[in-house]
Structure formats: C-alpha cells, structure tokens
mmCIF file of C-alpha atoms in Angstrom:
data_model
loop_
_atom_site.group_PDB
_atom_site.id
_atom_site.type_symbol
_atom_site.label_atom_id
_atom_site.label_comp_id
_atom_site.label_asym_id
_atom_site.label_seq_id
_atom_site.Cartn_x
_atom_site.Cartn_y
_atom_site.Cartn_z
ATOM 1 C CA MET D 1 0.000 0.000 0.000
ATOM 2 C CA PHE D 2 2.945 2.353 0.599
ATOM 3 C CA ILE D 3 3.985 1.885 -3.034
ATOM 4 C CA MET D 4 0.430 2.648 -4.144
ATOM 5 C CA PHE D 5 0.412 5.760 -1.967
ATOM 6 C CA THR D 6 3.679 7.021 -3.467
ATOM 7 C CA ILE D 7 2.590 6.329 -7.045
ATOM 8 C CA LEU D 8 -0.693 8.195 -6.553
ATOM 9 C CA VAL D 9 1.264 11.265 -5.444
ATOM 10 C CA TYR D 10 3.592 11.556 -8.422
ATOM 11 C CA LEU D 11 2.956 8.973 -11.141
ATOM 12 C CA PRO D 12 -0.699 7.856 -11.076
ATOM 13 C CA ASN D 13 -0.428 6.585 -14.661
ATOM 14 C CA THR D 14 1.874 3.757 -13.459
ATOM 15 C CA CYS D 15 -0.502 2.320 -10.834
ATOM 16 C CA PRO D 16 -1.566 -0.988 -12.532
ATOM 17 C CA SER D 17 1.519 -2.902 -11.339
ATOM 18 C CA ALA D 18 1.061 -1.759 -7.733
ATOM 19 C CA LEU D 19 -2.632 -2.562 -7.943
ATOM 20 C CA GLN D 20 -1.964 -6.157 -8.984
ATOM 21 C CA GLU D 21 0.138 -6.781 -5.894
ATOM 22 C CA LEU D 22 -2.735 -5.683 -3.659
ATOM 23 C CA VAL D 23 -5.580 -7.660 -5.208
ATOM 24 C CA CYS D 24 -3.836 -10.844 -6.376
ATOM 25 C CA PRO D 25 -4.031 -13.837 -3.996
ATOM 26 C CA GLY D 26 -0.786 -14.414 -2.145
ATOM 27 C CA ALA D 27 0.773 -14.872 1.258
ATOM 28 C CA GLU D 28 -0.998 -11.793 2.618
ATOM 29 C CA PRO D 29 -4.783 -11.309 2.615
ATOM 30 C CA ARG D 30 -5.890 -9.532 -0.564
ATOM 31 C CA TRP D 31 -7.884 -6.323 -0.632
ATOM 32 C CA SER D 32 -11.438 -6.294 -1.917
ATOM 33 C CA PHE D 33 -12.103 -3.840 -4.740
ATOM 34 C CA ALA D 34 -14.420 -1.803 -2.499
ATOM 35 C CA GLU D 35 -11.730 -1.559 0.202
ATOM 36 C CA LEU D 36 -9.100 -0.618 -2.347
ATOM 37 C CA ILE D 37 -11.235 2.146 -3.891
ATOM 38 C CA HIS D 38 -12.044 3.478 -0.426
ATOM 39 C CA ALA D 39 -8.326 3.636 0.433
ATOM 40 C CA VAL D 40 -7.424 5.241 -2.904
ATOM 41 C CA VAL D 41 -10.067 7.950 -2.484
ATOM 42 C CA LEU D 42 -8.711 8.801 0.968
ATOM 43 C CA MET D 43 -5.109 8.939 -0.265
ATOM 44 C CA ALA D 44 -5.949 10.990 -3.354
ATOM 45 C CA HIS D 45 -7.853 13.471 -1.198
ATOM 46 C CA ALA D 46 -4.867 13.861 1.123
ATOM 47 C CA HIS D 47 -2.556 14.509 -1.841
ATOM 48 C CA SER D 48 -4.796 17.084 -3.496
ATOM 49 C CA LEU D 49 -5.502 18.844 -0.215
ATOM 50 C CA CYS D 50 -1.753 19.280 0.312
ATOM 51 C CA SER D 51 -1.626 21.070 -3.040
ATOM 52 C CA PHE D 52 -4.491 23.327 -1.995
ATOM 53 C CA VAL D 53 -2.863 24.294 1.310
ATOM 54 C CA TRP D 54 0.465 25.142 -0.334
ATOM 55 C CA GLY D 55 -1.288 26.907 -3.208
ATOM 56 C CA CYS D 56 -3.111 29.296 -0.889
ATOM 57 C CA SER D 57 0.293 30.701 0.118
ATOM 58 C CA LEU D 58 -0.167 29.636 3.729
ATOM 59 C CA ASN D 59 2.914 30.262 5.857
ATOM 60 C CA PRO D 60 4.561 27.568 8.030
ATOM 61 C CA GLU D 61 4.436 28.050 11.771
ATOM 62 C CA PRO D 62 7.297 30.014 13.411
ATOM 63 C CA ASP D 63 8.955 26.821 14.718
ATOM 64 C CA HIS D 64 9.146 25.294 11.217
ATOM 65 C CA ILE D 65 11.988 25.821 8.776
ATOM 66 C CA GLY D 66 11.088 28.826 6.633
ATOM 67 C CA GLY D 67 8.328 29.836 9.046
ATOM 68 C CA TYR D 68 7.152 33.410 9.259
ATOM 69 C CA THR D 69 8.580 35.964 11.704
ATOM 70 C CA PHE D 70 7.148 39.146 13.134
ATOM 71 C CA GLN D 71 8.895 42.308 11.921
ATOM 72 C CA LEU D 72 8.226 45.997 12.248
ATOM 73 C CA PRO D 73 7.267 47.787 8.996
ATOM 74 C CA SER D 74 10.295 48.960 7.041
ATOM 75 C CA PRO D 75 10.590 52.551 5.772
ATOM 76 C CA SER D 76 9.736 51.295 2.276
ATOM 77 C CA HIS D 77 6.239 50.433 3.522
ATOM 78 C CA LEU D 78 5.485 53.988 4.691
ATOM 79 C CA PRO D 79 2.968 56.038 2.640
ATOM 80 C CA ARG D 80 4.484 57.377 -0.556
ATOM 81 C CA CYS D 81 4.507 60.971 -1.662
ATOM 82 C CA PRO D 82 1.895 61.419 -4.454
ATOM 83 C CA HIS D 83 4.558 62.807 -6.779
ATOM 84 C CA SER D 84 7.411 60.455 -5.917
ATOM 85 C CA PRO D 85 8.876 58.105 -8.579
ATOM 86 C CA ALA D 86 7.727 55.100 -6.543
ATOM 87 C CA HIS D 87 4.159 56.406 -6.570
ATOM 88 C CA GLU D 88 4.282 56.953 -10.331
ATOM 89 C CA ASP D 89 5.601 53.413 -10.813
ATOM 90 C CA GLY D 90 2.684 52.118 -8.780
ATOM 91 C CA ARG D 91 0.189 53.976 -10.957
ATOM 92 C CA GLN D 92 1.802 52.595 -14.125
ATOM 93 C CA GLU D 93 1.669 49.074 -12.688
ATOM 94 C CA LEU D 94 -2.049 49.525 -12.012
ATOM 95 C CA VAL D 95 -2.639 50.681 -15.591
ATOM 96 C CA ASP D 96 -0.679 47.714 -16.958
ATOM 97 C CA GLY D 97 -2.672 45.356 -14.761
ATOM 98 C CA VAL D 98 -5.985 46.733 -16.007
ATOM 99 C CA MET D 99 -4.802 46.246 -19.582
ATOM 100 C CA GLU D 100 -3.791 42.633 -18.856
ATOM 101 C CA VAL D 101 -7.277 41.874 -17.535
ATOM 102 C CA GLU D 102 -8.898 43.539 -20.549
ATOM 103 C CA VAL D 103 -6.755 41.504 -22.955
ATOM 104 C CA LEU D 104 -7.606 38.262 -21.154
ATOM 105 C CA MET D 105 -11.333 39.051 -21.272
ATOM 106 C CA GLN D 106 -11.119 39.836 -24.988
ATOM 107 C CA ARG D 107 -9.357 36.538 -25.661
ATOM 108 C CA MET D 108 -12.078 34.671 -23.782
ATOM 109 C CA VAL D 109 -14.771 36.317 -25.881
ATOM 110 C CA GLU D 110 -12.928 35.555 -29.109
ATOM 111 C CA LEU D 111 -12.529 31.881 -28.183
ATOM 112 C CA GLN D 112 -16.226 31.604 -27.349
ATOM 113 C CA GLN D 113 -17.133 33.076 -30.743
ATOM 114 C CA GLN D 114 -14.511 31.156 -32.696
ATOM 115 C CA GLU D 115 -15.969 28.937 -35.402
ATOM 116 C CA GLU D 116 -12.734 27.509 -36.804
ATOM 117 C CA GLU D 117 -12.626 23.716 -36.639
ATOM 118 C CA CYS D 118 -9.289 21.921 -36.369
ATOM 119 C CA THR D 119 -8.613 18.459 -37.736
ATOM 120 C CA GLN D 120 -8.237 15.620 -35.246
ATOM 121 C CA GLU D 121 -4.551 15.367 -36.134
ATOM 122 C CA GLU D 122 -4.040 19.052 -35.334
ATOM 123 C CA MET D 123 -5.878 18.667 -32.002
ATOM 124 C CA VAL D 124 -3.596 15.767 -31.033
ATOM 125 C CA THR D 125 -0.517 17.734 -32.082
ATOM 126 C CA ARG D 126 -1.522 20.692 -29.926
ATOM 127 C CA PHE D 127 -2.080 18.422 -26.926
ATOM 128 C CA GLU D 128 1.292 16.716 -27.360
ATOM 129 C CA ARG D 129 2.964 20.097 -27.695
ATOM 130 C CA GLU D 130 1.326 21.337 -24.504
ATOM 131 C CA ARG D 131 2.162 18.140 -22.628
ATOM 132 C CA SER D 132 5.784 17.812 -23.713
ATOM 133 C CA GLU D 133 6.574 21.519 -23.555
ATOM 134 C CA SER D 134 4.887 22.111 -20.223
ATOM 135 C CA ILE D 135 6.770 24.672 -18.190
ATOM 136 C CA PRO D 136 9.454 23.202 -15.932
ATOM 137 C CA THR D 137 9.298 23.839 -12.223
ATOM 138 C CA ALA D 138 10.948 27.154 -11.452
ATOM 139 C CA VAL D 139 12.240 26.301 -8.001
ATOM 140 C CA VAL D 140 15.480 24.415 -7.433
ATOM 141 C CA ARG D 141 14.809 21.170 -5.624
ATOM 142 C CA GLY D 142 16.281 21.041 -2.172
ATOM 143 C CA ALA D 143 16.564 18.237 0.322
ATOM 144 C CA PRO D 144 13.514 17.973 2.592
ATOM 145 C CA PRO D 145 14.146 19.092 6.185
ATOM 146 C CA ASP D 146 15.001 16.454 8.787
ATOM 147 C CA LEU D 147 11.542 16.918 10.297
ATOM 148 C CA VAL D 148 10.050 15.582 7.055
ATOM 149 C CA LEU D 149 12.748 13.037 6.191
ATOM 150 C CA ARG D 150 11.962 11.073 9.343
ATOM 151 C CA LEU D 151 8.497 10.367 7.893
ATOM 152 C CA VAL D 152 9.512 9.669 4.272
ATOM 153 C CA GLU D 153 10.861 6.359 2.989
ATOM 154 C CA GLU D 154 11.727 7.398 -0.582
ATOM 155 C CA PRO D 155 12.401 11.174 -0.682
ATOM 156 C CA GLU D 156 13.905 10.899 -4.192
ATOM 157 C CA PHE D 157 10.584 9.681 -5.653
ATOM 158 C CA ARG D 158 9.097 12.680 -7.496
ATOM 159 C CA TYR D 159 6.800 13.698 -10.313
ATOM 160 C CA GLU D 160 8.540 13.317 -13.680
ATOM 161 C CA ASP D 161 7.899 15.496 -16.709
ATOM 162 C CA PHE D 162 6.751 13.814 -19.884
ATOM 163 C CA ALA D 163 9.510 13.252 -22.421
ATOM 164 C CA PRO D 164 9.904 15.781 -25.254
ATOM 165 C CA ARG D 165 8.133 14.983 -28.480
ATOM 166 C CA GLY D 166 9.809 12.168 -30.390
ATOM 167 C CA GLU D 167 11.142 10.491 -27.241
ATOM 168 C CA GLN D 168 9.663 7.627 -25.233
ATOM 169 C CA SER D 169 7.001 8.771 -22.769
ATOM 170 C CA PRO D 170 4.047 7.228 -20.899
ATOM 171 C CA PRO D 171 0.978 6.649 -23.099
ATOM 172 C CA THR D 172 -1.788 9.199 -23.126
ATOM 173 C CA MET D 173 -5.136 8.466 -21.498
ATOM 174 C CA ARG D 174 -7.976 9.494 -23.812
ATOM 175 C CA ALA D 175 -10.864 10.870 -21.781
ATOM 176 C CA GLN D 176 -13.243 9.433 -24.376
ATOM 177 C CA ASP D 177 -11.959 5.936 -23.523
ATOM 178 C CA TYR D 178 -12.212 6.366 -19.763
ATOM 179 C CA SER D 179 -13.846 9.364 -18.083
ATOM 180 C CA TRP D 180 -15.324 10.043 -14.672
ATOM 181 C CA GLU D 181 -18.821 10.704 -16.033
ATOM 182 C CA ASP D 182 -19.083 7.570 -18.195
ATOM 183 C CA HIS D 183 -16.871 5.071 -16.392
ATOM 184 C CA GLY D 184 -15.319 6.112 -13.077
ATOM 185 C CA PHE D 185 -18.552 7.215 -11.422
ATOM 186 C CA SER D 186 -20.320 3.993 -12.407
ATOM 187 C CA LEU D 187 -17.588 1.832 -10.863
ATOM 188 C CA VAL D 188 -17.398 3.765 -7.577
ATOM 189 C CA ASN D 189 -21.171 4.037 -7.342
ATOM 190 C CA ARG D 190 -21.526 0.287 -7.817
ATOM 191 C CA LEU D 191 -19.057 -0.626 -5.072
ATOM 192 C CA LEU D 192 -19.468 2.383 -2.749
ATOM 193 C CA PRO D 193 -22.770 4.118 -3.636
ATOM 194 C CA ASP D 194 -22.617 6.979 -1.129
ATOM 195 C CA MET D 195 -19.005 7.801 -1.966
ATOM 196 C CA GLY D 196 -19.641 7.813 -5.708
ATOM 197 C CA GLN D 197 -22.479 10.286 -5.332
ATOM 198 C CA LEU D 198 -20.521 12.563 -3.009
ATOM 199 C CA LEU D 199 -17.516 12.643 -5.326
ATOM 200 C CA ASP D 200 -19.678 13.417 -8.327
ATOM 201 C CA GLU D 201 -21.412 16.289 -6.530
ATOM 202 C CA LYS D 202 -18.020 17.602 -5.408
ATOM 203 C CA PHE D 203 -16.644 17.650 -8.957
ATOM 204 C CA GLN D 204 -19.819 19.282 -10.249
ATOM 205 C CA VAL D 205 -19.732 22.042 -7.623
ATOM 206 C CA VAL D 206 -16.147 23.035 -8.388
ATOM 207 C CA SER D 207 -16.601 22.744 -12.174
ATOM 208 C CA ASN D 208 -19.647 25.044 -12.137
ATOM 209 C CA LEU D 209 -18.539 27.402 -9.364
ATOM 210 C CA THR D 210 -18.342 31.018 -10.537
ATOM 211 C CA TYR D 211 -19.042 34.510 -9.267
ATOM 212 C CA ASN D 212 -19.115 35.879 -12.830
ATOM 213 C CA ARG D 213 -16.314 38.229 -11.857
ATOM 214 C CA MET D 214 -12.760 38.915 -13.029
ATOM 215 C CA ALA D 215 -10.622 41.365 -11.091
ATOM 216 C CA MET D 216 -12.471 44.703 -11.323
ATOM 217 C CA HIS D 217 -15.133 43.428 -13.782
ATOM 218 C CA GLU D 218 -18.485 41.817 -13.001
ATOM 219 C CA GLY D 219 -20.951 39.915 -15.164
ATOM 220 C CA VAL D 220 -18.165 37.923 -16.861
ATOM 221 C CA ASP D 221 -18.636 34.390 -18.211
ATOM 222 C CA THR D 222 -15.525 32.596 -16.916
ATOM 223 C CA HIS D 223 -16.393 29.127 -18.249
ATOM 224 C CA THR D 224 -13.685 29.190 -20.938
ATOM 225 C CA LEU D 225 -10.961 30.122 -18.452
ATOM 226 C CA ARG D 226 -12.071 27.554 -15.863
ATOM 227 C CA LYS D 227 -12.144 24.817 -18.484
ATOM 228 C CA ALA D 228 -8.648 25.734 -19.687
ATOM 229 C CA LEU D 229 -7.339 25.425 -16.118
ATOM 230 C CA TRP D 230 -8.978 22.036 -15.561
ATOM 231 C CA ASN D 231 -7.814 20.591 -18.878
ATOM 232 C CA TYR D 232 -4.265 21.926 -18.434
ATOM 233 C CA ILE D 233 -3.928 20.073 -15.122
ATOM 234 C CA HIS D 234 -5.196 16.864 -16.718
ATOM 235 C CA CYS D 235 -2.770 17.497 -19.579
ATOM 236 C CA LEU D 236 0.108 17.574 -17.077
ATOM 237 C CA TYR D 237 -0.951 14.078 -16.031
ATOM 238 C CA GLY D 238 -1.326 12.805 -19.592
ATOM 239 C CA ILE D 239 -5.141 12.931 -19.940
ATOM 240 C CA ARG D 240 -6.374 14.169 -23.329
ATOM 241 C CA TYR D 241 -9.821 15.316 -24.430
ATOM 242 C CA ASP D 242 -10.328 14.710 -28.154
ATOM 243 C CA ASP D 243 -12.904 17.498 -28.446
ATOM 244 C CA TYR D 244 -10.810 20.197 -26.750
ATOM 245 C CA ASP D 245 -8.470 22.583 -28.571
ATOM 246 C CA TYR D 246 -5.345 22.816 -26.411
ATOM 247 C CA GLY D 247 -4.332 25.936 -28.271
ATOM 248 C CA SER D 248 -6.777 27.681 -25.907
ATOM 249 C CA VAL D 249 -4.504 26.870 -22.983
ATOM 250 C CA ASN D 250 -1.676 28.991 -24.359
ATOM 251 C CA VAL D 251 -4.089 31.778 -25.241
ATOM 252 C CA LEU D 252 -5.691 32.022 -21.790
ATOM 253 C CA LEU D 253 -3.044 30.874 -19.315
ATOM 254 C CA GLU D 254 -0.103 33.222 -18.971
ATOM 255 C CA ARG D 255 3.322 31.781 -18.224
ATOM 256 C CA SER D 256 3.335 32.833 -14.557
ATOM 257 C CA LEU D 257 -0.046 31.124 -14.071
ATOM 258 C CA LYS D 258 1.254 27.939 -15.705
ATOM 259 C CA VAL D 259 4.288 27.969 -13.397
ATOM 260 C CA PHE D 260 1.997 28.290 -10.389
ATOM 261 C CA VAL D 261 -0.428 25.573 -11.541
ATOM 262 C CA LYS D 262 2.275 23.062 -12.395
ATOM 263 C CA THR D 263 4.192 23.710 -9.174
ATOM 264 C CA MET D 264 1.044 23.386 -7.100
ATOM 265 C CA ALA D 265 -0.217 20.254 -8.877
ATOM 266 C CA CYS D 266 3.089 18.404 -9.261
ATOM 267 C CA HIS D 267 5.506 19.847 -6.660
ATOM 268 C CA PRO D 268 3.279 21.556 -4.041
ATOM 269 C CA GLU D 269 6.039 21.736 -1.429
ATOM 270 C CA GLN D 270 7.942 24.070 -3.774
ATOM 271 C CA THR D 271 5.155 26.647 -3.973
ATOM 272 C CA THR D 272 6.383 30.036 -2.765
ATOM 273 C CA ALA D 273 4.827 33.417 -2.089
ATOM 274 C CA ARG D 274 6.721 34.761 -5.116
ATOM 275 C CA ILE D 275 5.074 32.218 -7.417
ATOM 276 C CA TYR D 276 1.674 32.897 -5.828
ATOM 277 C CA HIS D 277 1.888 36.670 -6.254
ATOM 278 C CA ALA D 278 3.370 36.563 -9.787
ATOM 279 C CA PHE D 279 0.153 35.589 -11.596
ATOM 280 C CA TRP D 280 -3.171 37.453 -11.841
ATOM 281 C CA ARG D 281 -1.602 40.411 -10.046
ATOM 282 C CA HIS D 282 -4.819 42.432 -9.999
ATOM 283 C CA PHE D 283 -7.227 39.622 -9.210
ATOM 284 C CA ARG D 284 -8.716 39.187 -5.756
ATOM 285 C CA HIS D 285 -7.236 36.583 -3.438
ATOM 286 C CA SER D 286 -10.617 34.848 -3.471
ATOM 287 C CA GLU D 287 -10.225 34.394 -7.238
ATOM 288 C CA LYS D 288 -6.822 32.793 -6.730
ATOM 289 C CA VAL D 289 -8.316 30.471 -4.135
ATOM 290 C CA HIS D 290 -10.993 29.621 -6.714
ATOM 291 C CA ALA D 291 -8.204 28.626 -9.126
ATOM 292 C CA ASN D 292 -6.655 26.545 -6.337
ATOM 293 C CA LEU D 293 -9.942 24.679 -5.899
ATOM 294 C CA ILE D 294 -9.954 23.822 -9.602
ATOM 295 C CA VAL D 295 -6.364 22.563 -9.427
ATOM 296 C CA MET D 296 -7.145 20.493 -6.328
ATOM 297 C CA GLU D 297 -10.221 18.798 -7.796
ATOM 298 C CA ALA D 298 -8.701 18.244 -11.252
ATOM 299 C CA ARG D 299 -5.637 16.640 -9.656
ATOM 300 C CA LEU D 300 -7.873 14.461 -7.480
ATOM 301 C CA GLN D 301 -9.913 13.321 -10.468
ATOM 302 C CA ALA D 302 -6.784 12.552 -12.522
ATOM 303 C CA ALA D 303 -5.417 10.249 -9.806
ATOM 304 C CA LEU D 304 -8.785 8.530 -9.429
ATOM 305 C CA LEU D 305 -9.199 8.005 -13.171
ATOM 306 C CA TYR D 306 -5.918 6.144 -13.559
ATOM 307 C CA THR D 307 -6.611 3.911 -10.577
ATOM 308 C CA LEU D 308 -10.251 3.236 -11.445
ATOM 309 C CA ARG D 309 -9.319 2.423 -15.039
ATOM 310 C CA ALA D 310 -6.753 -0.115 -13.793
ATOM 311 C CA ILE D 311 -9.353 -1.672 -11.473
ATOM 312 C CA THR D 312 -11.911 -1.809 -14.296
ATOM 313 C CA HIS D 313 -9.454 -3.625 -16.576
ATOM 314 C CA TYR D 314 -8.487 -6.023 -13.783
ATOM 315 C CA MET D 315 -12.126 -6.897 -13.054
ATOM 316 C CA ARG D 316 -12.837 -7.906 -16.659
#
C-alpha cells in the first residue's frame, strides 16, 4: 500500500503494477475492490488537499523551517509621496494590470465566438505540444528538512515530466476511452454508492462554481478560463480530451499562471509566495483560491481516473 500511496502522489499513470500486488491472492490477505477504492479515495484526497494548502500561500508556523517571523514595517512600507517616482511606478503598474485583464477578457470572448474547426490530427498535435513543452518547475529542488525526512521512505521519488516529443514517454489516457462521467462514477457508485455520489457532486460544484467576476469586472462568463485550467492540469498528467483545442490553454493561461499551476499540482512543497503573487496580479485573493480549488479537484480526479481504469481492466 505504501507503493500505491507514493505512485498516486507523483505517477498515477503507473498504478496498474502496484494494484496487482494488492488484489492478487498471495501470502498476505488480498484487498477487496471496495476496500481498495475506499483507500485510494482517501489517499488521493490527502494529496490534493496538500496542493491546496500550499497553493493558498499559507505560511509555516514560526517553529518550522522557513516559518514566518514578526517584523516591524520597514521605511519602504510607509505612505508614498503622491509625486514620488515610486508612486508613479505604482500607478503605471495599475494601468498595466488593467490592460492585462482587458486583454484576457477579450481573448475569452474571441474563443467563445470562434468557429474555426481543427482536424483531429491538429488537435492531437496541440495536446502533445502542450504536454511535452509544459513549463518546468521554477524552483530548485532542495533536500527535505530532517523533520520531514523522518516520515519519508523514498524522498527521491518525485513527479517526472513527460519526455519531449519524439522520445519515449508514458501513453496518453484518452478521456473518451475512460472518463469520470461515463466510467469512473459507475464503478465507484456500484461498489461504494454513497461515496460515488458525493464525489460526483463535489466535482460538479467546483466545475460550475463562478461569481461571474474577473478582477475589477463583473458579469463575466468565466467558463472558458475555468475549463482551460482544468484541462491543463489533466494534460500535465497525460489525460487528453479529443474534443478540446489545447491551443486555448496557451491563449488564456499566462506563463506565470502555468508555473503556479504546475508547481502546485506536481511539486506543491515548492510553492512560494513569489510564485503565488506573480500571476493574476490584480485579481482578488478569493479568485486565486478559486483557481486553487480547480487545481485540487482536477488533480484528485486525474489520480482517481488512472486507478479506477486499472481496477476496471483487472475486473474484466
């Protein structure tokens, strides 16, 4: 089960081998499929919740390494003179931020009105490009502190980027072949009815959640942006939707947002305040937390899909 736990954290697409060891008859009592799904749901929730906590830019306690400290305000935090260079820079930054929001809103409208249809080959190419060229983690990996190492058996086990195009990489999971709506929900609901229904409602709530607001604008349809976030996270884990144009991801998700999403979804312990504050600079914190919820639930669903697909194949 420890191996299964580790795989679910970083490489959920490689879970079939670990699954076989748990359900095959042997020296140790085997797990029932209902017990295994129950355990996987609990583990996947713990993993995704860790991403959410780190992604909200929560600070460690003072007695932890890197914990916050209490400091008096520095002179740089005192009110600025209205005509000082620093004040003028702040006004220019505000203007630039407003323009960034306007550009993003215009792109969303254009994508919603777009009637161009791409060939299936082009759609696959765009997905592969997005998957293989996904932005690398910006933070240098350091050794976990001793406080953490005491609880970790394989600290070197980490998420691995997909290989560049043309090189060997794990196979893609086509959502049309195995999705939560058509396959995963049915399996969980059959073995654990209450849990299947709760998970489905949870995914639906986060997928449809919106305040129709973007930064200083209200009455905005954010569906296109929310869908791009969800599909980008699944793309990081090798899940492809045949009917989705992954060119939209590059249009709607700025580089700093991609860095944040990938760090939070794949290396949550490396999330920093700098990464958190670098994207959507003029959005409310509540809007960033909304994005964190999408990352958390999309990551949870990706881990569940790989495991449930392996269980479905094993049961046949």
